[in-house]
Each structure stands twice: as C-alpha cells, then as structure tokens.
PDB file of C-alpha atoms in Angstrom:
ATOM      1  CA  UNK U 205       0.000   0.000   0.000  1.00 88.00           C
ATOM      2  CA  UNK U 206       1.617   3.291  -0.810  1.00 93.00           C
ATOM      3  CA  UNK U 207       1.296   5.895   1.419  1.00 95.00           C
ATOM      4  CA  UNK U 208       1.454  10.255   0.750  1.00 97.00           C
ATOM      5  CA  UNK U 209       1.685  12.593   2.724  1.00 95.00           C
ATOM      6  CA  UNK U 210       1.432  16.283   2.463  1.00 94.00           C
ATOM      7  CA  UNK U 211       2.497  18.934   4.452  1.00 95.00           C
ATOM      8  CA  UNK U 212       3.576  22.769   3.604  1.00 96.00           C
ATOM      9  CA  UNK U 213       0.804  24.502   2.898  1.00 94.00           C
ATOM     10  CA  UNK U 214      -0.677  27.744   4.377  1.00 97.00           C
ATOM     11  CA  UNK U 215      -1.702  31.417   4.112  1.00 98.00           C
ATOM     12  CA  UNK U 216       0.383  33.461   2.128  1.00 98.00           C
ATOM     13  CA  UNK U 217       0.393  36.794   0.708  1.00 98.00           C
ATOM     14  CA  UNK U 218       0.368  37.368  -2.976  1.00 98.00           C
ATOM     15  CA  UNK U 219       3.924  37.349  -4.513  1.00 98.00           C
ATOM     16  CA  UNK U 220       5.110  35.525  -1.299  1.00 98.00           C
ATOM     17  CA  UNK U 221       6.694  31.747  -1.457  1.00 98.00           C
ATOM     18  CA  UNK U 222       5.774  28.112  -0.164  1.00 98.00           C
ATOM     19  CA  UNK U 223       7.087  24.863  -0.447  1.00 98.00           C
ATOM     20  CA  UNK U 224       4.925  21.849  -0.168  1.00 98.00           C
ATOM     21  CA  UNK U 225       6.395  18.462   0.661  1.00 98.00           C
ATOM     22  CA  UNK U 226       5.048  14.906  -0.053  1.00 98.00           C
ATOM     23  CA  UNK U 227       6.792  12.008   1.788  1.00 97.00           C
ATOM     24  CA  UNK U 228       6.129   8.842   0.088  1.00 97.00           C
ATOM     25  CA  UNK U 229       6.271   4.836   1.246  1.00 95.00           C
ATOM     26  CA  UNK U 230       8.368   4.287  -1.978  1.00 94.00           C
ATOM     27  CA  UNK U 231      10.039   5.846  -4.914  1.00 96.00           C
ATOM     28  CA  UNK U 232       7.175   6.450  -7.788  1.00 97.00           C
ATOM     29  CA  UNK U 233       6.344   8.281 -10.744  1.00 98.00           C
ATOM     30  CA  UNK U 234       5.197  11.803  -8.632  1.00 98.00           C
ATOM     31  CA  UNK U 235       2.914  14.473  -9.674  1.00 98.00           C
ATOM     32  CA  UNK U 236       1.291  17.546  -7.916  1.00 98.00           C
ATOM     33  CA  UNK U 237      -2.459  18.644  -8.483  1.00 98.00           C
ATOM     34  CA  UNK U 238      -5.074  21.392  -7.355  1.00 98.00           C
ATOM     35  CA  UNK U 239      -8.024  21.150  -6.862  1.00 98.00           C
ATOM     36  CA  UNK U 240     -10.303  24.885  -6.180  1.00 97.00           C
ATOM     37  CA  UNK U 241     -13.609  25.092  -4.577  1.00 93.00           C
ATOM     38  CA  UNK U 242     -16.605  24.436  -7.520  1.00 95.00           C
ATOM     39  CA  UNK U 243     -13.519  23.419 -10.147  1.00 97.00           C
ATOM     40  CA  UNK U 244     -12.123  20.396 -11.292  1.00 97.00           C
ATOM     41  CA  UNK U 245      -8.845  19.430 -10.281  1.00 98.00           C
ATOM     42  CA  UNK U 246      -5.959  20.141 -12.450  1.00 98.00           C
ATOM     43  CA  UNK U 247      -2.174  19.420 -13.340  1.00 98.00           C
ATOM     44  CA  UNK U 248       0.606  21.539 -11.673  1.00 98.00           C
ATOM     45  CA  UNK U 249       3.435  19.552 -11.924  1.00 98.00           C
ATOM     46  CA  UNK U 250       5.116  15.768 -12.283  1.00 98.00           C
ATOM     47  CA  UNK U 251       8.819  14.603 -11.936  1.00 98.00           C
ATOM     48  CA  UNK U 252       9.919  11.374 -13.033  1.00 97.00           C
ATOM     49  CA  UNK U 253      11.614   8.520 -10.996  1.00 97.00           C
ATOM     50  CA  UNK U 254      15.014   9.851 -11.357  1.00 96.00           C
ATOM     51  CA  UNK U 255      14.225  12.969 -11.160  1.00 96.00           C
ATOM     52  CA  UNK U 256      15.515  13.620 -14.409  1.00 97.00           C
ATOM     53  CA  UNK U 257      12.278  14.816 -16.185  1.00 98.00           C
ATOM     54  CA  UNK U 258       9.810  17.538 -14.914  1.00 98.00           C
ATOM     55  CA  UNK U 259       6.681  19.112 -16.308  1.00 98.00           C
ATOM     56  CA  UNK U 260       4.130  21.629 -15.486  1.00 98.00           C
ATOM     57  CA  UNK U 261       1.202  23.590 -16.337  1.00 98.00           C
ATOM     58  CA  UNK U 262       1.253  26.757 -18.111  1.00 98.00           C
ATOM     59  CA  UNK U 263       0.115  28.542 -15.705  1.00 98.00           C
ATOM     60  CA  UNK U 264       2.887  27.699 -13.002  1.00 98.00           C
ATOM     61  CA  UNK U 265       5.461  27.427 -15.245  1.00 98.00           C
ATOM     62  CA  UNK U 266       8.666  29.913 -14.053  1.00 98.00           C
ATOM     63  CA  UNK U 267       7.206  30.202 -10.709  1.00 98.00           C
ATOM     64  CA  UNK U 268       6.692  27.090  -9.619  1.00 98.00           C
ATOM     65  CA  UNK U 269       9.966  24.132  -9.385  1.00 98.00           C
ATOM     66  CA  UNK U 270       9.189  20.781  -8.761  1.00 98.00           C
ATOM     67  CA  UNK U 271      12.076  18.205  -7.015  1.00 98.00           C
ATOM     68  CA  UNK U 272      12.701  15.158  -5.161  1.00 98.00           C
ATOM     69  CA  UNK U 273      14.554  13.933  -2.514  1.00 97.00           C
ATOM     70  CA  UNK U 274      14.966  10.068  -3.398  1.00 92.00           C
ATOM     71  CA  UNK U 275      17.058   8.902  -0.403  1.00 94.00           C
ATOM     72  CA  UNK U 276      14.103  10.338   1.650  1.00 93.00           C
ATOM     73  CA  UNK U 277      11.444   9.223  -1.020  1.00 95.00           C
ATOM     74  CA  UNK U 278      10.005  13.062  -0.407  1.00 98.00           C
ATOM     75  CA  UNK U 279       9.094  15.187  -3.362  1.00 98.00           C
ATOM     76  CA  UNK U 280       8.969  19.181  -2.906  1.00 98.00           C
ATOM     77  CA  UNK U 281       6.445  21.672  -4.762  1.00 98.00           C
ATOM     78  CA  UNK U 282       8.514  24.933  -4.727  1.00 98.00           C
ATOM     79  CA  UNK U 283       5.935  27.947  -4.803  1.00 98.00           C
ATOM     80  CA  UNK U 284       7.204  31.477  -6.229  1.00 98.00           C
ATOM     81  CA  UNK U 285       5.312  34.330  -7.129  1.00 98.00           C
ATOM     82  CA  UNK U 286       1.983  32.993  -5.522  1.00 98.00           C
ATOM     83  CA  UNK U 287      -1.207  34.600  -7.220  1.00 98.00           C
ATOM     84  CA  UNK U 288      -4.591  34.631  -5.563  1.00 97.00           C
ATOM     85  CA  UNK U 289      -5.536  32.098  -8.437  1.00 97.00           C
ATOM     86  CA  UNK U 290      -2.922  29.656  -7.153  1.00 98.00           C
ATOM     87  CA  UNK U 291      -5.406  29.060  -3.667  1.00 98.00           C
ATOM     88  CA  UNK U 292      -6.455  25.759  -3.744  1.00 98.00           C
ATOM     89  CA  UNK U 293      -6.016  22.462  -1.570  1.00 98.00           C
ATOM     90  CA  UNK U 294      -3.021  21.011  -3.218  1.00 98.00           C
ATOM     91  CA  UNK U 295      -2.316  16.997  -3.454  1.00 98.00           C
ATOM     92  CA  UNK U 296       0.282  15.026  -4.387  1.00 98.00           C
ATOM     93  CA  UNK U 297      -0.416  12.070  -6.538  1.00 98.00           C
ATOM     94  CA  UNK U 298       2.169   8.615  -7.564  1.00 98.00           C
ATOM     95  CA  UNK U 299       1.865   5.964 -10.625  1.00 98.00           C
ATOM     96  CA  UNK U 300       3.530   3.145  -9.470  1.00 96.00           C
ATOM     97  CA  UNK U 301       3.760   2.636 -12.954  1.00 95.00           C
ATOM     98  CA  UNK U 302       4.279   5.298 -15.649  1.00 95.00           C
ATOM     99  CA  UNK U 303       0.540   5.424 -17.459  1.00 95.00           C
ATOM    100  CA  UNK U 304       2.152   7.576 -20.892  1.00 95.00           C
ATOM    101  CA  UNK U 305       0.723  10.602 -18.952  1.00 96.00           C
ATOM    102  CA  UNK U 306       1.704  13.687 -16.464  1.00 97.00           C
ATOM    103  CA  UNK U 307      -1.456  15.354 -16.584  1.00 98.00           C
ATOM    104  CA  UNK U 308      -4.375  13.072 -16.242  1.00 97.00           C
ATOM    105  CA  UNK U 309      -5.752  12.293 -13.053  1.00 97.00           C
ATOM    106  CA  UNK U 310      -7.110   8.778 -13.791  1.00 97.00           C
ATOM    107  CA  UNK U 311      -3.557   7.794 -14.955  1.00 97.00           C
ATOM    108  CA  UNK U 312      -2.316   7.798 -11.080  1.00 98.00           C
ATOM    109  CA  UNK U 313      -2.856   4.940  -8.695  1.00 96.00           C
ATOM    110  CA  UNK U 314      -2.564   6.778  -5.216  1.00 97.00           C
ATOM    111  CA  UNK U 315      -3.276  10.328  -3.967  1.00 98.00           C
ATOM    112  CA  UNK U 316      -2.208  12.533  -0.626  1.00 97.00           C
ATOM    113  CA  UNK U 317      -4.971  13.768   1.875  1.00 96.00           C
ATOM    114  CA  UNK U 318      -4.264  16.824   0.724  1.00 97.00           C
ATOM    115  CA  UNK U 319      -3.325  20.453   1.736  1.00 97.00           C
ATOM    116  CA  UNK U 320      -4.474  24.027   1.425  1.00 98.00           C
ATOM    117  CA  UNK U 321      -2.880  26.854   0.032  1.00 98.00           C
ATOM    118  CA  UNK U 322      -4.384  30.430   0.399  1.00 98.00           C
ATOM    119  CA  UNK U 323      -2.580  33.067  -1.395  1.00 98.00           C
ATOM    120  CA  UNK U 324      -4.307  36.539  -0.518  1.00 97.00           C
ATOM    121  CA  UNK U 325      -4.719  39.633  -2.173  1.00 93.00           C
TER     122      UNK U 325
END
C-alpha cells in the first residue's frame, strides 16, 4: 500500500513563497495537483523517478519548481510568485507505474490527503 503525505501549505500573501512536501512509502512516478472550490482538479506539476524529467502547467510554469529527494522518497512543490488564483487544496499524486501521462488524473494509482494553500490579495 503506498502511502502520501502532504504537508507545507498555508496562508500566504500574494507574490510571497511556499514549499509543499510529499513524503512517500516508496520511490514512484510523482505528480502535484489542485483542486479549487466548484472546479475540477488540475495538473501543476510531475517529476519522473530519477528525477531527471519535470513538467508543469502553463500557468505555473517559471514560478513554480518541482524536485525530489529520493534517499528520503520526499518530493517538494517549490511555490514562487503565488497569485490569488494559485489558492487551492493542493495533493500530491504517484503511478507506481508510468501510465504515458503527467497530466491526467485517472492515470495515477494513489493520492495525498491533501493540503491548502491560500494566497491573498
């Protein structure tokens, strides 16, 4: 059974910083996801195994640096440049094998409790 869990997030003013952490039971396929009240939730980021490959949506890209820490199994969500947009319960996702795809929710097999992020205004 793999287990995620987030911690990290908070209240934060806009154009301030967070970083969100997600310690995992093993070494997987990672990805990051938001989910905002009355939306669906969407892609933020992934990182590969290795760590060798990242990816993230356009609207995080520059700000936002995803990483992992594979001798801890933990992967990090590095938040720049926060926007009042960006508030959202955040959750970290794994594949425990690679589906073809970062960005689509049903192509990952186990998912975090969760945590929110409030950027203000």
């Amino acid at each position: 059974q793999v287990q995620l869990v987030e911690s990290g997030g908070g209240l934060v003013q806009a154009g301030g910083s967070l970083r969100l952490s997600c310690a995992a039971s093993g070494r997987y396929f990672m990805g990051w996801f938001r989910q905002a009240p009355g939306k669906e939730r969407e892609f933020v980021s992934a990182i590969s195994r290795s760590g060798g490959r990242t990816s993230y949506a356009d609207s995080v890209k520059g700000r936002f640096t995803i990483s992992r820490d594979n001798a801890e199994n933990t992967v990090y969500l590095q938040m720049g440049r926060l926007k009042p947009e960006d508030t959202a319960v955040y959750y970290c996702a794994a594949q425990t094998t690679y589906s073809g795809s970062d960005v689509y929710t049903s192509g990952y097999d186990y998912w975090g409790q969760g945590t929110q992020v409030t950027v203000s205004s």
